XYZ file of C-alpha atoms in Angstrom:
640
model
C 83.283 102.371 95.168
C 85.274 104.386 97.412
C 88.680 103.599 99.068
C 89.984 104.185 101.933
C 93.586 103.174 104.036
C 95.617 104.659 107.126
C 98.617 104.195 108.731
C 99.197 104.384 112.263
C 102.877 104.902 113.909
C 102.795 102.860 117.104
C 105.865 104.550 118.217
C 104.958 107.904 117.703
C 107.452 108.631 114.505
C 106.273 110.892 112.149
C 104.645 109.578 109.297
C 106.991 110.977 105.952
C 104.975 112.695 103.094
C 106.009 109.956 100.410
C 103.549 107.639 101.853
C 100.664 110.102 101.405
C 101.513 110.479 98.029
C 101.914 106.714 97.127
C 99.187 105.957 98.623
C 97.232 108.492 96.835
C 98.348 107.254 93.598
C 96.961 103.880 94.604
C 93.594 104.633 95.840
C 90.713 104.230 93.344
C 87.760 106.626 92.202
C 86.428 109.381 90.305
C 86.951 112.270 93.703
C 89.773 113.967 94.586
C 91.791 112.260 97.431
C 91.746 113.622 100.771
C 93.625 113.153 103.842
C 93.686 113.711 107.575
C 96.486 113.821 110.109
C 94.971 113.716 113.831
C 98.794 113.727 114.794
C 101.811 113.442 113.231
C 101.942 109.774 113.509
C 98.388 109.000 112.196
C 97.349 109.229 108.674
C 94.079 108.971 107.110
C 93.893 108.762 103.747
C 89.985 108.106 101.524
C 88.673 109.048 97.997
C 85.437 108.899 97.124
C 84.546 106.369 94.257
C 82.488 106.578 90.766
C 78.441 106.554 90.372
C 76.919 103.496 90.769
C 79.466 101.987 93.020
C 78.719 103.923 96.360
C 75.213 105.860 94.816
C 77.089 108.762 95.301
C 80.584 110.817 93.913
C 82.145 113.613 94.289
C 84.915 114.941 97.073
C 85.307 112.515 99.996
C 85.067 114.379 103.667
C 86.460 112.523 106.325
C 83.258 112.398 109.155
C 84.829 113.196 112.616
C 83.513 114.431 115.779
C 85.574 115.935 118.530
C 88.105 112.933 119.172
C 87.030 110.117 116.115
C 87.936 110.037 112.536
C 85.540 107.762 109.906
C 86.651 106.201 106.969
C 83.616 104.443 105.154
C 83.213 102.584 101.508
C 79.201 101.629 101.179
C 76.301 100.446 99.275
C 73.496 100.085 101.681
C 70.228 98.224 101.210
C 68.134 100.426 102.925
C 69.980 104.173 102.946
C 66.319 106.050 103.719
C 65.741 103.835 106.446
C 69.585 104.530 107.978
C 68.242 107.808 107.381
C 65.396 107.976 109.275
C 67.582 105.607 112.323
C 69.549 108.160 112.539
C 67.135 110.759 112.636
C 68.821 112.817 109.818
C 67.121 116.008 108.735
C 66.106 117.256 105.506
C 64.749 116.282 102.085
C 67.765 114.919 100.358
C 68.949 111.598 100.817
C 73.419 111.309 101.519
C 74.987 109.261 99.805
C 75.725 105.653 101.205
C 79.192 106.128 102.205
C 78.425 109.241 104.277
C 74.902 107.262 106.126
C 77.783 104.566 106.895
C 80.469 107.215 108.134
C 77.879 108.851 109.997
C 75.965 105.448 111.450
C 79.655 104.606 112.924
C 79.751 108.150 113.884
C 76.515 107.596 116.200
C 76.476 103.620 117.170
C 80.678 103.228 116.903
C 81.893 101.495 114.241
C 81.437 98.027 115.154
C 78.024 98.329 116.551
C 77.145 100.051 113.033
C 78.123 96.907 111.169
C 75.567 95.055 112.737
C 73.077 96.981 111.921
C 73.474 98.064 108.509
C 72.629 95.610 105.648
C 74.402 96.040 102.876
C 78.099 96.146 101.494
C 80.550 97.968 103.542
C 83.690 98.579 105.575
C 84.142 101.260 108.181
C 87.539 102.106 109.960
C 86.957 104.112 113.304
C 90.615 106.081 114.654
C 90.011 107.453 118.375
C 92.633 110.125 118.964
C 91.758 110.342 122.398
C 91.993 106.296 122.831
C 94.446 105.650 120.603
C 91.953 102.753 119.369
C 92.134 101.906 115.836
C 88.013 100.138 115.028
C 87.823 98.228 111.491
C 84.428 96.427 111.048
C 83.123 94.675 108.045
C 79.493 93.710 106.664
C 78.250 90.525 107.151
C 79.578 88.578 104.728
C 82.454 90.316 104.165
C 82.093 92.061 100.230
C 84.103 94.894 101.122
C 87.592 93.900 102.357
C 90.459 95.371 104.275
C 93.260 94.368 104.757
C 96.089 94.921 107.672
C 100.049 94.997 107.927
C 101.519 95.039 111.595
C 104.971 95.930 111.688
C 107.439 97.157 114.262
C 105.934 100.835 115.320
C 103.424 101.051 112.772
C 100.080 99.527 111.751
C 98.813 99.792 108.269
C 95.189 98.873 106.347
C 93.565 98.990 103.553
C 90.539 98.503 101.026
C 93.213 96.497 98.596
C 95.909 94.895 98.006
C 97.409 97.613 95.454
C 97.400 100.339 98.059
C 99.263 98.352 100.156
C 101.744 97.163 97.701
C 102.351 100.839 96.963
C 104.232 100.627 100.211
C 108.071 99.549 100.700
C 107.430 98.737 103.705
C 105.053 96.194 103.457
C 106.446 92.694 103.522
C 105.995 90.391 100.224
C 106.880 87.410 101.849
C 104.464 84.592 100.610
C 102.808 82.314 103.178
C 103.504 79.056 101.737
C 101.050 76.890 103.445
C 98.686 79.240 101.813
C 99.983 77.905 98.848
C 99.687 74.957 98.990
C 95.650 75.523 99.757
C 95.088 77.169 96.761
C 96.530 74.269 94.335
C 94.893 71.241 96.680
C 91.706 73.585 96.693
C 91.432 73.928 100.659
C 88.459 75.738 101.881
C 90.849 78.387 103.675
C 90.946 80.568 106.565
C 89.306 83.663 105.525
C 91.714 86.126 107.476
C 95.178 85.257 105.857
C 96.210 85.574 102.579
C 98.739 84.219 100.072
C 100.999 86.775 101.965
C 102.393 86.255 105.252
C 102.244 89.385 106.848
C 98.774 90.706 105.322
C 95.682 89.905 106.779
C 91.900 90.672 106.155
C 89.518 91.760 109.251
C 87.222 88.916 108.949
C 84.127 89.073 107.325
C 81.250 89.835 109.537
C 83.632 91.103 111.897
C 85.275 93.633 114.052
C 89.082 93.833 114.457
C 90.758 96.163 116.890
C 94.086 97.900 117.038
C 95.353 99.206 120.752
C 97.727 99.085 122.942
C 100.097 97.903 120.718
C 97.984 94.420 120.043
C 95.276 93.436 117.486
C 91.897 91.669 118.913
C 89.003 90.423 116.504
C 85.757 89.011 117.154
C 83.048 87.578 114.267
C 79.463 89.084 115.366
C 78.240 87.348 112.022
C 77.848 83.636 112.961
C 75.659 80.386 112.490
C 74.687 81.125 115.967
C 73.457 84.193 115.974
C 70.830 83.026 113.202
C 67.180 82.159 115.364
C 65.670 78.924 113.689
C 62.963 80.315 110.802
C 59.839 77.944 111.563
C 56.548 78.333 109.473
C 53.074 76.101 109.842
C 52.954 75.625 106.214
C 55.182 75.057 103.590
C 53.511 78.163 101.353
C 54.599 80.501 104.231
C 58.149 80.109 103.220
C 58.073 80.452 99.159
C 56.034 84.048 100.551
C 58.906 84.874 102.569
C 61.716 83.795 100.445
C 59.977 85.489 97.344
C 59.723 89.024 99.171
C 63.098 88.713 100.058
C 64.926 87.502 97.051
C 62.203 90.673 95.399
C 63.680 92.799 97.633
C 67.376 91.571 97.316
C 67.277 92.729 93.473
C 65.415 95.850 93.558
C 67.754 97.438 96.074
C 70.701 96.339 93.905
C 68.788 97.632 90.798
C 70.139 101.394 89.464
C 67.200 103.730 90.156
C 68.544 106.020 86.815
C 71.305 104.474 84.891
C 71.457 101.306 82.545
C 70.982 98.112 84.167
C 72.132 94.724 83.029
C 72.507 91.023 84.003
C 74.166 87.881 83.157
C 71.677 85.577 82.480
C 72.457 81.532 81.959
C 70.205 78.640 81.663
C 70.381 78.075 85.397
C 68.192 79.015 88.241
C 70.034 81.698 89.777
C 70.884 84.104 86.809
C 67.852 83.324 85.154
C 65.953 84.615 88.689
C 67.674 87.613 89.016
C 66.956 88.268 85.007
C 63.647 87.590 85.663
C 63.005 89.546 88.667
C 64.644 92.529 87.789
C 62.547 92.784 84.384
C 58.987 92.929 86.580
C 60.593 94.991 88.722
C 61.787 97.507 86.289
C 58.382 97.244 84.575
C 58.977 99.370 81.121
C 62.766 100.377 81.501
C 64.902 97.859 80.035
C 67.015 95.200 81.250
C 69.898 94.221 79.005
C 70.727 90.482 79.769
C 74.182 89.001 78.207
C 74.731 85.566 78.158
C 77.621 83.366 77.297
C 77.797 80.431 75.105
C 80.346 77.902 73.420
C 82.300 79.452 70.699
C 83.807 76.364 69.580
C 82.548 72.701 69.265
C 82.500 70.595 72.563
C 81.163 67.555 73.763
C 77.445 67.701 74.802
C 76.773 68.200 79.004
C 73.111 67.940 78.322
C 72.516 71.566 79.250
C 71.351 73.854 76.112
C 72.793 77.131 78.018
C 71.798 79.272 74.966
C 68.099 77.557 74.268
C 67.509 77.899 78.163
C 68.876 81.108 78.606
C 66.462 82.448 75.253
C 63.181 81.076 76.851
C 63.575 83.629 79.820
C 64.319 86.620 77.610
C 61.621 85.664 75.014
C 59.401 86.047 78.448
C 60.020 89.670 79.312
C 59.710 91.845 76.276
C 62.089 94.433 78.324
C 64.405 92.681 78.480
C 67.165 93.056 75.501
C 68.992 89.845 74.841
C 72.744 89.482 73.932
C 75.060 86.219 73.473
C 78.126 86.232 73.471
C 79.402 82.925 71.328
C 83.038 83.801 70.781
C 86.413 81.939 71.204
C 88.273 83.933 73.978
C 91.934 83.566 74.416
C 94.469 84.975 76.548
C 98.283 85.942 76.688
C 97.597 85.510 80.668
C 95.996 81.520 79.652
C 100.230 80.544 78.881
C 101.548 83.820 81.039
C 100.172 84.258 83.620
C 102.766 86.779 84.854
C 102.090 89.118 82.387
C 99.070 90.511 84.769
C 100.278 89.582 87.902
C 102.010 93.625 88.703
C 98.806 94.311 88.575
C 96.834 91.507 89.614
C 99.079 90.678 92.816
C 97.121 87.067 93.374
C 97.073 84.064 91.457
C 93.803 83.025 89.445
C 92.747 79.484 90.129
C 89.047 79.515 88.028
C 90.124 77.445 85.712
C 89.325 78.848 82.179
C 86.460 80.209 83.739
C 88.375 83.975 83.740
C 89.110 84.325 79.847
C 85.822 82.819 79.346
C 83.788 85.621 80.753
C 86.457 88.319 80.044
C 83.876 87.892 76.246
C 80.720 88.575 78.635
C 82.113 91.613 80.471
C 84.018 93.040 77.140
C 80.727 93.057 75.809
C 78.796 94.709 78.871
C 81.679 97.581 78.720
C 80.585 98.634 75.208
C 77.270 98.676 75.937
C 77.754 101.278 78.922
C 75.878 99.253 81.378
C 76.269 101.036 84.993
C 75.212 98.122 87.083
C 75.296 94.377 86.786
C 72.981 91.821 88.155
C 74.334 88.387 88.516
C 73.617 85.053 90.656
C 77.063 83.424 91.841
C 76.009 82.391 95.142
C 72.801 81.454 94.410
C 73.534 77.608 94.975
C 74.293 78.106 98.767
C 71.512 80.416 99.290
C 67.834 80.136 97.449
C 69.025 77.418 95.378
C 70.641 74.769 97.614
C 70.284 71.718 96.346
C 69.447 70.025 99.991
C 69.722 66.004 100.921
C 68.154 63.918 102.512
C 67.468 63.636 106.265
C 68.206 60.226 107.151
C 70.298 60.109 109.600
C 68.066 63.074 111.404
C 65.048 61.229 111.110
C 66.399 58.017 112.384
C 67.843 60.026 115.521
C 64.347 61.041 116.189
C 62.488 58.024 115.451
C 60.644 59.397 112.098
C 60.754 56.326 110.484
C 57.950 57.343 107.694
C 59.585 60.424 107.102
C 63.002 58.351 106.505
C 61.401 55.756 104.486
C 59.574 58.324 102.360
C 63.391 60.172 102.005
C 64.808 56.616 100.836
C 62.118 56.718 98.499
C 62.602 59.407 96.646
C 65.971 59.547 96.851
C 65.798 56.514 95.123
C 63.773 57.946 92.465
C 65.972 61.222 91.837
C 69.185 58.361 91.488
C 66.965 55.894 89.309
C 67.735 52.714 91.772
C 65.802 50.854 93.575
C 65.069 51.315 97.733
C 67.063 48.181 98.712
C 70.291 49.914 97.028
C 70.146 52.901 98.086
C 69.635 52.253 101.527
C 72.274 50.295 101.496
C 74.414 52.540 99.468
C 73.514 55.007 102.174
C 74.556 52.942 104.957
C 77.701 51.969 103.810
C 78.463 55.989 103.337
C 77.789 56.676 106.609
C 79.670 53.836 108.018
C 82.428 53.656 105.898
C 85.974 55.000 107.877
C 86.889 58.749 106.060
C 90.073 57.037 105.679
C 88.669 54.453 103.094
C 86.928 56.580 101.245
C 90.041 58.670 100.700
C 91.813 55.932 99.204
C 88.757 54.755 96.789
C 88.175 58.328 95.799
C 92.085 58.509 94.884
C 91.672 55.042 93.362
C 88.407 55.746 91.349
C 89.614 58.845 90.005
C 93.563 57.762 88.995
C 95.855 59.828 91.525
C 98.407 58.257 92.647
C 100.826 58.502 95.878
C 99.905 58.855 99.725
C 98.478 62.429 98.970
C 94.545 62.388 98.939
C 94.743 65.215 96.295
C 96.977 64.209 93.338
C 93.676 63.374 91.367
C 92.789 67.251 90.818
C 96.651 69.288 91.768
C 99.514 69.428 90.144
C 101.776 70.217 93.251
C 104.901 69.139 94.484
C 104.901 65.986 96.669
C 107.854 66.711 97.647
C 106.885 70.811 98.529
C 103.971 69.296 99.952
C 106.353 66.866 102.654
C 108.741 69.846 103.240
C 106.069 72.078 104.600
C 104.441 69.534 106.142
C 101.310 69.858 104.994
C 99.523 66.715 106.266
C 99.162 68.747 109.646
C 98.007 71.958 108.293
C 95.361 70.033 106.235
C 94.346 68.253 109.323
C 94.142 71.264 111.250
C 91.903 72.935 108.418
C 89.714 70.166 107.968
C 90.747 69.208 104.350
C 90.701 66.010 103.288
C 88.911 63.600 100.749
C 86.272 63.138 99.973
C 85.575 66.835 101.601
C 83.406 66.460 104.231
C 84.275 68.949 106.510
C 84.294 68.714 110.088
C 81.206 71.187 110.392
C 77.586 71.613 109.539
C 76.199 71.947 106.009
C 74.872 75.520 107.616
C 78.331 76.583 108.274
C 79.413 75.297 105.494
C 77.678 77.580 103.267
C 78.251 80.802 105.725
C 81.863 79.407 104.616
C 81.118 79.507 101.003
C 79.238 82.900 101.155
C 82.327 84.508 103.061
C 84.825 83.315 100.626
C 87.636 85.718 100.299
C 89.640 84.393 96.973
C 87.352 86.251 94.819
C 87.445 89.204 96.677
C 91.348 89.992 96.533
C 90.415 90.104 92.856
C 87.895 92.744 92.855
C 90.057 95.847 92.953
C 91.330 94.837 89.825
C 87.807 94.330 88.228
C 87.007 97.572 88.666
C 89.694 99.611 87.511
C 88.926 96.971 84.319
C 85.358 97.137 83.720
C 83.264 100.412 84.779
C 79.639 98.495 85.682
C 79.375 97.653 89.237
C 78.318 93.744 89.649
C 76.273 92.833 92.196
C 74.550 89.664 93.525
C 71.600 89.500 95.231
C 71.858 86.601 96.266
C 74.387 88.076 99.014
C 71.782 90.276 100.739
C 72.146 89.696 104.174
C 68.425 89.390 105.046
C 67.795 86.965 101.988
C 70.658 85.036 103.435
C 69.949 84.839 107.094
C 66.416 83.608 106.007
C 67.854 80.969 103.954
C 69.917 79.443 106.564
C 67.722 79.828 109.297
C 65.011 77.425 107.782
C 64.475 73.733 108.110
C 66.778 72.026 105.129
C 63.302 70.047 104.205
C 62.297 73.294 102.295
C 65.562 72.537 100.123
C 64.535 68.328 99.320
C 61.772 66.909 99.485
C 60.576 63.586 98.461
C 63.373 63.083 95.790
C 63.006 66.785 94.720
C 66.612 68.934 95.383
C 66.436 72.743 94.882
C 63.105 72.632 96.252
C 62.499 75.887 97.435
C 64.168 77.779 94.094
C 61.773 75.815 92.060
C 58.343 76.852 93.992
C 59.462 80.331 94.189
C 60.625 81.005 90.843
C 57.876 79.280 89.527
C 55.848 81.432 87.096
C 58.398 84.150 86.449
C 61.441 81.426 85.342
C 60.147 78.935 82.566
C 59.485 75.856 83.667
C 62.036 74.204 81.270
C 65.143 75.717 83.116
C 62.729 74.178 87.019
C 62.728 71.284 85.507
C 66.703 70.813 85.512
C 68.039 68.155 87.187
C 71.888 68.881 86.073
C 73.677 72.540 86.211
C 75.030 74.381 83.564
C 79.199 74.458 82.928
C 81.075 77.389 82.400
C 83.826 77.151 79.440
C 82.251 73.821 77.963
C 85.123 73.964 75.375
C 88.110 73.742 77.642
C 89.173 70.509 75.453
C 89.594 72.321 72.404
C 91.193 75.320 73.680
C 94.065 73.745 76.007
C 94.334 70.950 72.925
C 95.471 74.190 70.525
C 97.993 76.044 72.688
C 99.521 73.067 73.946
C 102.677 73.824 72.619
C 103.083 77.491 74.446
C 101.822 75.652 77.783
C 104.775 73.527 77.493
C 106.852 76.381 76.936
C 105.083 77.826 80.187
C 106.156 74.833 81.823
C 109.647 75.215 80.516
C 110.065 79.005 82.607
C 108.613 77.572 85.307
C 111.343 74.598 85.749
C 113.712 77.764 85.763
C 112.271 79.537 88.606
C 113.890 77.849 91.836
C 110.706 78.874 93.305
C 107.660 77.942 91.339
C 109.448 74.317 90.296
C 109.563 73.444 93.724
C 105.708 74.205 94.354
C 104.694 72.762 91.171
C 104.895 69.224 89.961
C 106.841 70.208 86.481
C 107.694 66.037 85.618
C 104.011 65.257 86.215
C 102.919 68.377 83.883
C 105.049 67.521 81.216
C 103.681 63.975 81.205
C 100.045 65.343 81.225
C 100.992 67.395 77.642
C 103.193 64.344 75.985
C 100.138 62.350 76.736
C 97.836 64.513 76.092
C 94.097 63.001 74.712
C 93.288 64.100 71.415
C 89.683 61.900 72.111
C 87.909 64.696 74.412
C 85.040 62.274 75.485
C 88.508 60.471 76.849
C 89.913 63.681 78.115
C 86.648 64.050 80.570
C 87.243 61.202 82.261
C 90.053 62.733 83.737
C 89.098 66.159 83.581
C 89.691 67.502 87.139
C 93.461 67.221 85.914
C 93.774 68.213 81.716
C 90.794 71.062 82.882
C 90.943 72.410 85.835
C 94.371 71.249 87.832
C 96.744 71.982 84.704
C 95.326 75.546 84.180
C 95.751 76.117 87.922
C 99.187 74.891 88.362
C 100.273 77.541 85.083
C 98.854 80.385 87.246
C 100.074 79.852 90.307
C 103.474 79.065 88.393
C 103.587 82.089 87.023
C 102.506 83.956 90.110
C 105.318 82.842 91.536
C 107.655 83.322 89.327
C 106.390 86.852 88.960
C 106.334 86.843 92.506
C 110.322 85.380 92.419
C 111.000 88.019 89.842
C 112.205 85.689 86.923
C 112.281 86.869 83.753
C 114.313 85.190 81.453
């Protein structure tokens, strides 16, 4: 992947030669940096990243015409068809980057984005303007991120350039915070730090006249409704575009690889990409338990074998280790690095196994499926409510019906069940959910965080929740459409990715994030996703005969890090002495709820069918609190 970042002097200062060179140190890839002053007070700075990031390498050239400078990171869907759009000459096919540099080049740099599918971000300077253009793909995999200061401007592809700087600001945006720990679905342009912001996915931001403006061309609205006569008609369509998804994500000449679970979306990419590569081989890697754990009905290693017993090119790997980390009880030991907080859970050490693994094999691309579940997969509900509306009263009793028979009760209760859902004041169903699940307080989210009340009532967070929509039992105030555009353009994982790759050399990729694939998926009726008691509908039909029936048949997901029981039971002792540095750090014991932690490990359930009953806090808020403790005592700069 290449990098790219800039910095533009609004008051016409000269721009000093240390910040070339820091931020040449910072930038990522295999080329040799180069860099462009249009003026004194503009610098451009790119490098040109490793094979099988961008499909391309070697020495980055800045793409220019007369007046406009292009800076371009890219891995494009369809690069001979760019081609041909842009009515390129000659035999060889240019690299991705340069079709993307060159696309902005032609269209301008926000009209590009729209149409090119793919990954990619694009930064436009206009010397004769003085118009600064960033655009991002549709759902926003490649970020960049922006500092406005007095009399100067400065972006980047990552955090770490950035950070290279003095004079970006560290400040922490507190409110931010406090998202992350209560597990807010967040605004996807700020970040953790105050005065760094990401150009929104699917969108266009401009710098001029001393002023940013932004604008998202990749909306719910834009999508046109997706109607077919016949139910076939979609499984056709989604199956030539999920086919089509993989094979352009597939390396045409190096070693390709996926993660493959027992669930429907790894196992379809696995299975998709072996026809597809017909006799070159797949290597598939799949994670399992290490260590004995209560049993979640899911056989993740039995499921996971059936698919590669399928596809005899396909060469099957498990990883069954026990993975620990000093980062699990320190979290600031990778946060110079790192710059953000984790908040997966022990989902992170878990996989570090899987990639560890992949890395010795030399695998140059991986295939995975995390965002299956809001695309092909989506489980669906019922349309009650909609049929009602429109006075479909067969199609709503057949919905009770089988609702009732996916929840094993009987019509009468779960229309009335139903009912009392939709009637039932958000309020009230705040207070049961806190009720059911033991949290305690007027916060709506001490069941699953382990932040400050009293950090919470200082920032007054009641109001920011509000105005973000989060509350219990998380219904957000928008459609279930939006919500997954929401999902799809999450931007936590993606402050993380820089440091992935200077990690692990394969390039991961999910096709499930192609941008045709996805505007198909939430363009069609949300009957092709349940029907008649059946959720996931659509996965199951077109997967059928390439994923065994066994995994279709699933009514219950897969978990990631099944053993979390035994591995927080056995360093309990060094997270207490985590806790302990965080009650020292003025900052991080004010954010997190240290009294309340240190309960949690004196009590601590030895029983772990007793533990899950109260897992969202000994598994999930416990480990999150410890990392974004640490982060900010890193943050702080406490070392003692």
């Amino acid at each position: 992947m290449s990098d790219f970042a800039g910095i533009v002097r609004t008051d016409n200062g000269p721009i000093p030669d240390a910040a070339l060179q820091r931020i040449t140190r910072a930038l990522e890839g295999a080329g040799k940096p180069q860099s462009w002053r249009p003026n004194p007070s503009v610098l451009l700075v790119e490098r040109r990243g490793q094979p099988g990031y961008d499909n391309g390498s070697g020495s980055a050239v800045i793409q220019r015409d007369a007046d406009r400078f292009i800076l371009a990171t890219a891995r494009l869907d369809d690069p001979r068809g760019v081609k041909t759009a842009l009515g390129l000459d000659g035999p060889s096919l240019p690299d991705d980057r340069s079709l993307a540099a060159a696309a902005a080049l032609r269209w301008g740099a926000g009209e590009a984005a729209e149409k090119l599918y793919g990954e990619f971000a694009i930064a436009e300077w206009d010397e004769r303007a003085q118009r600064l253009t960033i655009a991002r793909d549709a759902l926003g995999s490649r970020p960049v991120y922006t500092v406005t200061l007095p009399g100067m401007v400065i972006f980047a592809t990552t955090l770490q350039i950035l950070m290279a700087l003095p004079e970006t600001p560290r400040e922490l945006d507190e409110v931010v915070v406090a998202h992350t720990l209560t597990i807010a679905m967040q605004d996807q342009e700020q970040t953790i730090y105050r005065h760094i912001r990401r150009v929104p996915p699917g969108g266009v931001a401009i710098f001029e006249n001393g002023q940013w403006r932004s604008r998202r061309w990749f909306t719910i609205d834009r999508l046109k409704p997706v109607r077919f006569k016949r139910d076939e008609d979609y499984v056709e369509a989604a199956r030539e575009l999920f086919d089509q998804a993989v094979r352009s994500r597939l390396s045409p000449d190096g070693r390709n690889g996926a993660f493959l679970s027992g669930g429907f979306d790894s196992a379809g990419v696995a299975a998709t990409a072996a026809i597809l590569l017909g006799d070159r081989k797949l290597e598939a890697f799949t994670r399992a338990a290490g260590a004995d754990h209560a049993d979640y009905g899911f056989d993740e290693r039995g499921l996971a074998g059936l698919v590669a017993e399928r596809y005899p090119n396909i060469k099957w790997t498990v990883i069954d280790d026990v993975r620990e980390s000093i980062r699990d009880v320190e979290p600031e030991a990778e946060m110079g690095a790192l710059l953000v907080p984790r908040s997966g859970s022990f989902n992170g050490t878990w996989f570090e196994s899987l990639h560890m693994a992949v890395q010795d094999a030399g695998i140059d691309v991986m295939l995975g499926g995390g965002t299956g579940n809001s695309v092909l997969s989506w489980d669906g509900s019922p349309q009650f409510a909609q049929r009602l509306r429109r006075f479909q009263w067969l199609g709503a009793l057949r919905d009770l019906k089988g609702f009732a028979r996916q929840k094993n009760l009987s019509a009468t209760r779960t229309a009335l069940g139903t009912a009392w859902d939709t009637l039932m004041p958000r309020r009230i169903k705040a207070g049961l959910y806190q009720r059911r699940h033991g949290g305690g307080g007027r916060w709506p989210w001490m069941p699953f965080s382990l932040v400050s009340p009293g950090f919470l009532d200082e920032i007054d967070y009641g109001r920011h929740a509000d105005e973000a929509g989060h509350d219990i039992p998380f219904k957000p105030p928008f459609s279930v459409r939006e919500m997954r555009l929401r999902m799809l353009q999450g931007q936590r994982g993606r402050d993380m990715a820089a440091f992935a790759r200077r990690r692990w050399r394969a390039s991961t990729r999910d096709p499930y994030l192609d941008r045709a694939l996805v505007e198909f998926a939430l363009a069609i009726p949300e009957d092709q996703y349940w029907r008649e008691g059946k959720s996931r509908w659509l996965a199951r039909r077109v997967l059928a005969g390439r994923v065994p029936d066994e995994i279709l048949s699933q009514r219950i997901k897969g978990r990631q890090s099944p053993e979390w029981h035994f591995l927080a039971s056995r360093r309990l002792d060094e997270t207490a002495a985590a806790v302990d540095r965080l009650s020292r750090s003025k900052f991080a014991s004010r954010v997190i709820d240290i009294p309340r932690i240190r309960q949690i490990i004196e009590e601590w359930p030895t029983d772990e069918d007793a533990a899950r009953k109260n897992e969202m806090l000994h598994g999930h808020a416990l480990h999150r609190a410890i990392s974004m403790g640490g982060f900010l005592r890193w943050h702080e700069g406490g070392n003692e």
